[in-house]
GROMACS .gro file of C-alpha atoms in nm:
model
  387
    1GLY     CA    1  -0.733   2.974  -1.935
    2LEU     CA    2  -0.568   3.290  -1.817
    3GLY     CA    3  -0.773   3.590  -1.914
    4THR     CA    4  -0.559   3.899  -1.936
    5ALA     CA    5  -0.591   4.274  -1.914
    6PHE     CA    6  -0.484   4.316  -2.271
    7CYS     CA    7  -0.716   4.287  -2.563
    8GLY     CA    8  -0.445   4.188  -2.809
    9ASP     CA    9  -0.085   4.279  -2.727
   10ASN     CA   10  -0.116   4.651  -2.675
   11MET     CA   11  -0.192   4.896  -2.399
   12GLU     CA   12  -0.445   5.063  -2.626
   13LYS     CA   13  -0.734   4.864  -2.490
   14LEU     CA   14  -0.775   4.719  -2.143
   15LYS     CA   15  -1.039   4.514  -1.968
   16TYR     CA   16  -1.203   4.672  -1.665
   17PHE     CA   17  -1.459   4.588  -1.402
   18ALA     CA   18  -1.653   4.811  -1.166
   19PRO     CA   19  -1.819   4.679  -0.849
   20CYS     CA   20  -2.155   4.841  -0.770
   21ILE     CA   21  -2.442   4.818  -0.523
   22PHE     CA   22  -2.665   4.512  -0.573
   23GLY     CA   23  -2.970   4.620  -0.772
   24THR     CA   24  -2.791   4.900  -0.960
   25GLU     CA   25  -2.591   4.690  -1.210
   26GLY     CA   26  -2.820   4.772  -1.506
   27ILE     CA   27  -2.812   5.145  -1.432
   28ALA     CA   28  -2.431   5.139  -1.404
   29ALA     CA   29  -2.396   4.939  -1.729
   30ASP     CA   30  -2.611   5.190  -1.922
   31GLU     CA   31  -2.394   5.471  -1.791
   32PHE     CA   32  -2.072   5.299  -1.908
   33ARG     CA   33  -2.227   5.249  -2.254
   34ARG     CA   34  -2.309   5.621  -2.274
   35MET     CA   35  -1.945   5.698  -2.185
   36GLY     CA   36  -1.825   5.505  -2.489
   37CYS     CA   37  -1.705   5.192  -2.306
   38GLU     CA   38  -1.702   4.871  -2.511
   39GLU     CA   39  -1.809   4.513  -2.434
   40VAL     CA   40  -2.022   4.632  -2.143
   41GLU     CA   41  -2.174   4.346  -1.947
   42ALA     CA   42  -2.368   4.369  -1.619
   43GLN     CA   43  -2.303   4.086  -1.374
   44ASN     CA   44  -2.407   4.030  -1.015
   45GLY     CA   45  -2.267   4.324  -0.816
   46ARG     CA   46  -2.036   4.444  -1.093
   47VAL     CA   47  -2.008   4.562  -1.452
   48ASN     CA   48  -1.736   4.448  -1.696
   49PHE     CA   49  -1.626   4.664  -1.987
   50SER     CA   50  -1.322   4.746  -2.200
   51GLY     CA   51  -1.162   5.054  -2.344
   52SER     CA   52  -0.856   5.276  -2.373
   53LEU     CA   53  -0.669   5.461  -2.098
   54ASP     CA   54  -0.899   5.757  -2.177
   55ILE     CA   55  -1.188   5.536  -2.070
   56LEU     CA   56  -1.008   5.452  -1.745
   57ALA     CA   57  -0.991   5.822  -1.656
   58ARG     CA   58  -1.339   5.899  -1.792
   59ALA     CA   59  -1.502   5.620  -1.594
   60ASN     CA   60  -1.338   5.734  -1.269
   61ILE     CA   61  -1.434   6.099  -1.317
   62ASN     CA   62  -1.788   6.041  -1.445
   63SER     CA   63  -1.926   5.724  -1.289
   64ARG     CA   64  -2.216   5.807  -1.056
   65PHE     CA   65  -2.317   5.452  -0.970
   66SER     CA   66  -2.009   5.232  -0.937
   67GLU     CA   67  -1.788   5.191  -0.633
   68ARG     CA   68  -1.449   5.183  -0.805
   69ILE     CA   69  -1.283   5.113  -1.142
   70LEU     CA   70  -1.038   4.824  -1.162
   71ILE     CA   71  -0.820   4.700  -1.446
   72ASN     CA   72  -0.892   4.329  -1.486
   73LEU     CA   73  -0.538   4.188  -1.483
   74GLY     CA   74  -0.643   3.827  -1.508
   75SER     CA   75  -0.896   3.563  -1.420
   76PHE     CA   76  -0.841   3.188  -1.375
   77ARG     CA   77  -0.957   2.881  -1.184
   78ALA     CA   78  -0.751   2.776  -0.883
   79GLU     CA   79  -0.825   2.505  -0.629
   80THR     CA   80  -0.473   2.475  -0.484
   81PHE     CA   81  -0.217   2.726  -0.364
   82THR     CA   82   0.021   2.603  -0.635
   83GLU     CA   83  -0.235   2.689  -0.906
   84LEU     CA   84  -0.293   3.026  -0.740
   85PHE     CA   85   0.080   3.104  -0.736
   86ASP     CA   86   0.156   2.979  -1.089
   87ASN     CA   87  -0.137   3.155  -1.256
   88THR     CA   88  -0.080   3.481  -1.072
   89LYS     CA   89   0.287   3.475  -1.174
   90LYS     CA   90   0.186   3.458  -1.544
   91ILE     CA   91   0.024   3.804  -1.530
   92PRO     CA   92   0.241   4.085  -1.678
   93PHE     CA   93   0.248   4.300  -1.362
   94GLU     CA   94   0.559   4.482  -1.490
   95ASN     CA   95   0.335   4.662  -1.743
   96PHE     CA   96   0.150   4.827  -1.453
   97ILE     CA   97   0.376   4.832  -1.147
   98GLY     CA   98   0.707   5.019  -1.149
   99ALA     CA   99   1.016   4.900  -0.961
  100GLU     CA  100   0.961   5.164  -0.688
  101ASP     CA  101   0.582   5.130  -0.660
  102ALA     CA  102   0.398   4.996  -0.357
  103PHE     CA  103   0.160   4.708  -0.431
  104PRO     CA  104  -0.047   4.611  -0.125
  105VAL     CA  105  -0.275   4.311  -0.181
  106VAL     CA  106  -0.632   4.296  -0.044
  107GLY     CA  107  -0.919   4.069  -0.132
  108SER     CA  108  -1.204   3.837  -0.048
  109THR     CA  109  -1.287   3.470  -0.084
  110LEU     CA  110  -1.628   3.304  -0.096
  111SER     CA  111  -1.755   2.949  -0.167
  112SER     CA  112  -1.410   2.832  -0.274
  113LYS     CA  113  -1.158   2.564  -0.179
  114LEU     CA  114  -0.907   2.843  -0.116
  115HIS     CA  115  -1.095   2.989   0.179
  116SER     CA  116  -0.811   3.125   0.393
  117LEU     CA  117  -0.789   3.495   0.310
  118PRO     CA  118  -0.445   3.561   0.472
  119ASP     CA  119  -0.296   3.264   0.281
  120CYS     CA  120  -0.440   3.380  -0.054
  121GLN     CA  121  -0.315   3.729   0.018
  122SER     CA  122   0.043   3.625   0.093
  123ILE     CA  123   0.064   3.379  -0.200
  124ILE     CA  124  -0.058   3.641  -0.450
  125LYS     CA  125   0.188   3.893  -0.306
  126LYS     CA  126   0.471   3.638  -0.327
  127ALA     CA  127   0.383   3.556  -0.691
  128ILE     CA  128   0.390   3.925  -0.786
  129VAL     CA  129   0.723   3.978  -0.606
  130THR     CA  130   0.870   3.671  -0.782
  131ARG     CA  131   0.755   3.794  -1.124
  132LEU     CA  132   0.874   4.152  -1.073
  133SER     CA  133   1.210   4.033  -0.929
  134GLU     CA  134   1.274   3.842  -1.251
  135LYS     CA  135   1.164   4.133  -1.471
  136TYR     CA  136   1.347   4.411  -1.285
  137GLY     CA  137   1.645   4.208  -1.169
  138ILE     CA  138   1.603   4.319  -0.809
  139SER     CA  139   1.533   4.108  -0.503
  140TRP     CA  140   1.410   4.377  -0.263
  141PHE     CA  141   1.120   4.616  -0.327
  142LYS     CA  142   1.123   4.940  -0.128
  143GLU     CA  143   0.758   5.012  -0.219
  144THR     CA  144   0.798   5.386  -0.165
  145GLY     CA  145   0.647   5.503  -0.498
  146SER     CA  146   0.287   5.523  -0.621
  147VAL     CA  147   0.038   5.290  -0.456
  148CYS     CA  148  -0.085   5.024  -0.701
  149ARG     CA  149  -0.340   4.840  -0.487
  150ILE     CA  150  -0.409   4.485  -0.604
  151ARG     CA  151  -0.762   4.363  -0.525
  152PHE     CA  152  -0.846   3.997  -0.576
  153SER     CA  153  -1.160   3.791  -0.533
  154VAL     CA  154  -1.196   3.415  -0.518
  155LEU     CA  155  -1.553   3.315  -0.596
  156ASN     CA  156  -1.657   2.954  -0.670
  157ASP     CA  157  -1.286   2.871  -0.726
  158VAL     CA  158  -1.248   3.146  -0.988
  159VAL     CA  159  -0.979   3.401  -0.903
  160THR     CA  160  -1.003   3.754  -1.045
  161ILE     CA  161  -0.709   3.989  -0.994
  162GLY     CA  162  -0.763   4.360  -1.041
  163LEU     CA  163  -0.560   4.678  -1.014
  164ASP     CA  164  -0.755   4.947  -0.827
  165THR     CA  165  -0.740   5.273  -1.022
  166SER     CA  166  -0.974   5.473  -0.796
  167GLY     CA  167  -0.818   5.476  -0.450
  168GLU     CA  168  -1.095   5.586  -0.215
  169GLY     CA  169  -1.435   5.446  -0.319
  170LEU     CA  170  -1.603   5.650  -0.594
  171HIS     CA  171  -1.900   5.723  -0.367
  172LYS     CA  172  -1.661   5.963  -0.191
  173ARG     CA  173  -1.722   6.260  -0.418
  174GLY     CA  174  -1.542   6.502  -0.189
  175TYR     CA  175  -1.843   6.714  -0.086
  176ARG     CA  176  -1.952   6.519   0.220
  177ARG     CA  177  -1.684   6.560   0.486
  178ASN     CA  178  -1.929   6.493   0.765
  179SER     CA  179  -2.277   6.355   0.758
  180ASN     CA  180  -2.565   6.294   0.993
  181ASP     CA  181  -2.611   5.961   1.178
  182ALA     CA  182  -2.743   5.764   0.888
  183PRO     CA  183  -2.617   5.883   0.555
  184LEU     CA  184  -2.734   5.730   0.231
  185LYS     CA  185  -2.441   5.629   0.013
  186GLU     CA  186  -2.392   5.879  -0.270
  187THR     CA  187  -2.394   5.602  -0.531
  188LEU     CA  188  -2.730   5.473  -0.401
  189ALA     CA  189  -2.878   5.823  -0.391
  190ALA     CA  190  -2.765   5.870  -0.752
  191ALA     CA  191  -2.924   5.540  -0.854
  192MET     CA  192  -3.254   5.648  -0.694
  193CYS     CA  193  -3.236   5.979  -0.883
  194ASP     CA  194  -3.164   5.797  -1.209
  195THR     CA  195  -3.462   5.566  -1.158
  196ALA     CA  196  -3.687   5.865  -1.086
  197ARG     CA  197  -3.549   6.054  -1.391
  198ILE     CA  198  -3.392   6.393  -1.327
  199TYR     CA  199  -3.420   6.661  -1.596
  200PRO     CA  200  -3.264   7.008  -1.613
  201ASP     CA  201  -3.604   7.159  -1.517
  202THR     CA  202  -3.705   6.912  -1.243
  203LYS     CA  203  -3.855   7.048  -0.919
  204LEU     CA  204  -3.731   6.809  -0.652
  205PHE     CA  205  -3.828   6.772  -0.286
  206ASP     CA  206  -3.684   6.570   0.000
  207PRO     CA  207  -3.869   6.613   0.331
  208PHE     CA  208  -3.603   6.414   0.525
  209CYS     CA  209  -3.294   6.566   0.365
  210GLY     CA  210  -3.036   6.462   0.629
  211SER     CA  211  -2.698   6.568   0.492
  212GLY     CA  212  -2.849   6.656   0.153
  213THR     CA  213  -2.715   6.362  -0.047
  214ILE     CA  214  -3.026   6.302  -0.264
  215LEU     CA  215  -3.067   6.674  -0.343
  216ILE     CA  216  -2.697   6.717  -0.428
  217GLU     CA  217  -2.671   6.403  -0.643
  218ALA     CA  218  -2.982   6.516  -0.834
  219ALA     CA  219  -2.837   6.865  -0.884
  220LEU     CA  220  -2.508   6.719  -1.013
  221MET     CA  221  -2.711   6.502  -1.251
  222ALA     CA  222  -2.938   6.785  -1.371
  223THR     CA  223  -2.635   7.004  -1.451
  224LYS     CA  224  -2.434   6.715  -1.601
  225HIS     CA  225  -2.166   6.785  -1.343
  226ALA     CA  226  -1.927   6.487  -1.319
  227PRO     CA  227  -1.922   6.351  -0.962
  228GLY     CA  228  -1.543   6.301  -0.958
  229LEU     CA  229  -1.433   6.651  -1.061
  230ALA     CA  230  -1.347   6.759  -0.707
  231ARG     CA  231  -1.136   6.458  -0.604
  232SER     CA  232  -0.824   6.267  -0.702
  233PHE     CA  233  -0.770   5.902  -0.805
  234SER     CA  234  -0.479   5.670  -0.734
  235ALA     CA  235  -0.426   5.604  -1.108
  236GLU     CA  236  -0.328   5.970  -1.159
  237LYS     CA  237   0.011   5.866  -1.018
  238PHE     CA  238   0.049   5.544  -1.222
  239GLY     CA  239   0.359   5.552  -1.440
  240PHE     CA  240   0.193   5.391  -1.744
  241ILE     CA  241  -0.080   5.656  -1.779
  242PRO     CA  242   0.029   5.987  -1.937
  243ASN     CA  243  -0.083   6.297  -1.740
  244LYS     CA  244  -0.239   6.428  -2.059
  245VAL     CA  245  -0.505   6.157  -2.037
  246TRP     CA  246  -0.628   6.294  -1.702
  247GLN     CA  247  -0.603   6.658  -1.812
  248ASN     CA  248  -0.807   6.589  -2.126
  249GLU     CA  249  -1.079   6.395  -1.944
  250MET     CA  250  -1.104   6.654  -1.664
  251ALA     CA  251  -1.138   6.930  -1.927
  252ARG     CA  252  -1.397   6.723  -2.115
  253ALA     CA  253  -1.599   6.681  -1.794
  254ARG     CA  254  -1.580   7.051  -1.709
  255ASP     CA  255  -1.692   7.147  -2.061
  256SER     CA  256  -2.000   6.923  -2.027
  257ILE     CA  257  -2.144   7.108  -1.726
  258LEU     CA  258  -2.473   7.282  -1.807
  259GLN     CA  259  -2.488   7.639  -1.675
  260ASN     CA  260  -2.805   7.801  -1.542
  261VAL     CA  261  -3.056   7.520  -1.570
  262ASP     CA  262  -3.409   7.553  -1.422
  263PHE     CA  263  -3.351   7.270  -1.176
  264GLU     CA  264  -3.462   7.333  -0.816
  265ALA     CA  265  -3.409   7.108  -0.515
  266GLN     CA  266  -3.576   7.180  -0.183
  267GLY     CA  267  -3.496   6.987   0.133
  268PHE     CA  268  -3.656   6.989   0.476
  269ASP     CA  269  -3.542   6.834   0.800
  270ILE     CA  270  -3.668   6.857   1.157
  271ASP     CA  271  -3.306   6.889   1.276
  272PRO     CA  272  -3.148   7.234   1.221
  273ALA     CA  273  -2.800   7.074   1.212
  274CYS     CA  274  -2.907   6.867   0.908
  275VAL     CA  275  -3.032   7.177   0.729
  276GLU     CA  276  -2.696   7.350   0.786
  277LEU     CA  277  -2.511   7.039   0.674
  278THR     CA  278  -2.716   7.013   0.354
  279LEU     CA  279  -2.639   7.374   0.261
  280ALA     CA  280  -2.267   7.336   0.346
  281ASN     CA  281  -2.239   7.013   0.142
  282ALA     CA  282  -2.423   7.168  -0.156
  283LYS     CA  283  -2.173   7.453  -0.151
  284LYS     CA  284  -1.878   7.209  -0.142
  285ALA     CA  285  -2.032   7.023  -0.436
  286GLY     CA  286  -2.066   7.350  -0.632
  287VAL     CA  287  -2.446   7.324  -0.665
  288GLU     CA  288  -2.552   7.567  -0.390
  289LYS     CA  289  -2.753   7.782  -0.630
  290TYR     CA  290  -2.984   7.486  -0.702
  291VAL     CA  291  -3.024   7.344  -0.352
  292LYS     CA  292  -3.230   7.503  -0.073
  293ALA     CA  293  -3.303   7.360   0.270
  294ALA     CA  294  -3.520   7.466   0.562
  295ILE     CA  295  -3.634   7.333   0.897
  296GLY     CA  296  -3.960   7.148   0.853
  297ASP     CA  297  -4.167   6.871   1.009
  298ILE     CA  298  -4.334   6.611   0.787
  299LYS     CA  299  -4.668   6.687   0.960
  300ASP     CA  300  -4.660   7.031   0.798
  301PHE     CA  301  -4.535   6.921   0.456
  302LYS     CA  302  -4.735   7.059   0.163
  303THR     CA  303  -4.696   6.952  -0.198
  304ILE     CA  304  -4.683   7.229  -0.455
  305ASP     CA  305  -4.962   7.265  -0.711
  306ASP     CA  306  -4.791   7.177  -1.037
  307ARG     CA  307  -4.578   6.880  -1.128
  308MET     CA  308  -4.316   6.779  -0.871
  309LEU     CA  309  -4.085   6.495  -0.787
  310LEU     CA  310  -4.018   6.375  -0.435
  311ILE     CA  311  -3.730   6.136  -0.356
  312THR     CA  312  -3.662   6.050   0.005
  313ASN     CA  313  -3.505   5.814   0.255
  314PRO     CA  314  -3.723   5.846   0.567
  315PRO     CA  315  -3.573   5.747   0.906
  316TYR     CA  316  -3.652   5.391   1.011
  317GLY     CA  317  -3.605   5.115   1.267
  318GLU     CA  318  -3.248   5.000   1.234
  319ARG     CA  319  -3.139   5.355   1.188
  320LEU     CA  320  -3.284   5.643   1.384
  321LEU     CA  321  -3.632   5.558   1.501
  322ASP     CA  322  -3.782   5.245   1.644
  323VAL     CA  323  -3.999   5.055   1.398
  324LYS     CA  324  -4.329   5.166   1.552
  325ALA     CA  325  -4.234   5.535   1.529
  326ALA     CA  326  -4.112   5.487   1.171
  327GLU     CA  327  -4.440   5.321   1.071
  328GLU     CA  328  -4.640   5.607   1.224
  329LEU     CA  329  -4.425   5.842   1.019
  330TYR     CA  330  -4.515   5.649   0.700
  331GLY     CA  331  -4.882   5.702   0.787
  332VAL     CA  332  -4.826   6.079   0.816
  333MET     CA  333  -4.645   6.074   0.480
  334GLY     CA  334  -4.939   5.891   0.323
  335LYS     CA  335  -5.172   6.170   0.438
  336ARG     CA  336  -4.939   6.458   0.335
  337PHE     CA  337  -4.836   6.330  -0.011
  338ASP     CA  338  -5.128   6.406  -0.235
  339MET     CA  339  -5.166   6.184  -0.537
  340ALA     CA  340  -5.267   6.447  -0.792
  341PRO     CA  341  -5.158   6.411  -1.157
  342GLY     CA  342  -4.800   6.521  -1.229
  343LYS     CA  343  -4.673   6.434  -0.880
  344LYS     CA  344  -4.425   6.151  -0.839
  345TYR     CA  345  -4.293   5.995  -0.520
  346PHE     CA  346  -3.989   5.768  -0.479
  347ILE     CA  347  -3.938   5.642  -0.125
  348ILE     CA  348  -3.671   5.396  -0.009
  349SER     CA  349  -3.744   5.178   0.296
  350PRO     CA  350  -3.637   4.842   0.440
  351ASP     CA  351  -3.983   4.798   0.599
  352ASP     CA  352  -4.189   4.527   0.429
  353ASP     CA  353  -4.503   4.689   0.571
  354PHE     CA  354  -4.427   5.028   0.417
  355GLU     CA  355  -4.719   5.028   0.171
  356LYS     CA  356  -4.964   4.919   0.439
  357CYS     CA  357  -4.854   5.201   0.671
  358PHE     CA  358  -4.834   5.456   0.388
  359GLY     CA  359  -5.185   5.358   0.283
  360LYS     CA  360  -5.126   5.304  -0.088
  361GLU     CA  361  -4.975   5.031  -0.298
  362ALA     CA  362  -4.674   5.137  -0.506
  363ASP     CA  363  -4.699   5.143  -0.887
  364LYS     CA  364  -4.361   4.975  -0.901
  365ARG     CA  365  -4.089   4.853  -0.666
  366ARG     CA  366  -3.717   4.802  -0.707
  367LYS     CA  367  -3.492   4.602  -0.474
  368LEU     CA  368  -3.180   4.792  -0.364
  369TYR     CA  369  -2.924   4.752  -0.089
  370ASN     CA  370  -2.838   5.034   0.151
  371GLY     CA  371  -2.511   4.898   0.291
  372MET     CA  372  -2.605   4.548   0.407
  373ILE     CA  373  -2.972   4.638   0.450
  374LYS     CA  374  -3.213   4.512   0.186
  375CYS     CA  375  -3.455   4.788   0.088
  376GLN     CA  376  -3.725   4.854  -0.166
  377LEU     CA  377  -3.760   5.171  -0.367
  378TYR     CA  378  -4.136   5.232  -0.365
  379MET     CA  379  -4.245   5.429  -0.672
  380TYR     CA  380  -4.568   5.624  -0.712
  381PHE     CA  381  -4.595   5.790  -1.052
  382LYS     CA  382  -4.929   5.694  -1.210
  383ASN     CA  383  -5.124   5.942  -0.997
  384GLY     CA  384  -5.441   6.053  -1.168
  385VAL     CA  385  -5.348   5.858  -1.480
  386LYS     CA  386  -5.642   5.655  -1.606
  387LYS     CA  387  -5.551   5.288  -1.569
   0.00000   0.00000   0.00000
């Protein structure tokens, strides 16, 4: 059957889905529930939910963990191009795309009979054009208006057609214009911070701060500062969403920011350019009063006396150091990170021998993907706790 964007016959409630990094689906789903989204369901690599147009804006502005927010326009099985065309044409695109709007079509196909991506792309485009021609009574679309990007996926012969409301991926918060050689995606850094638990009075350290992503994401989280406040979204130009919706949700996000919390984030990096970059990015993100950075070598790293949290993404093989050098670095970390009570360490690495080199088995591990690289988040938090 043809699933549709509408729950019932009104625009009041739409179905959405949000792709996210593998391993972060549960974290993203919890966040959507806290936002007031309904029918939240975590799936592999994405979260489904439903809600009003307010929710569409709120999810874009506030989501720390998902890659983009799409309206789920329809989902159906298709094993032939005829089925693809006919089912696509049944979707009420005229409710979302104006006569002047541009509607580029992009997508992916995997493990399906319809495996030619260019063919799927042109058939979906043709079906939309056919439908809109009938509805608007025009045969030629200038496509000079707002960009309504259609994203489709064909997976195991099931086609899902979505309308991208975000534009640039949500990990692009707007504070990181340039980064060092091997940046951690903002959404992944945020997921690491969420797993480690950030509070308004957390004292956070990152001895390999790079462009400052972990420190900045933690500061945004500690101050309840929405990650999307400094950027724009393609749906702000959609004709069917009143401007008031965006104004209200932006105001709501600004009103939620906590002023003057006790949060402190301290970064170190051996490269002076990284230290400068961290401070510049923190300023762009509006959290410069919480984020400090200095030049420092891991060999000289000292943990502070009282409780502290350390979250880091040390350099490694595929990235900046050869594997041998990276593993020596893990050994140095193992010696410098003292395991006294109240100290917690969260370290992401793709190296299966990390614990061996670090010299201590993690209390817990979580599988996460950094781009295409499978990593583990190694967690040490039971220090000095009687087992």
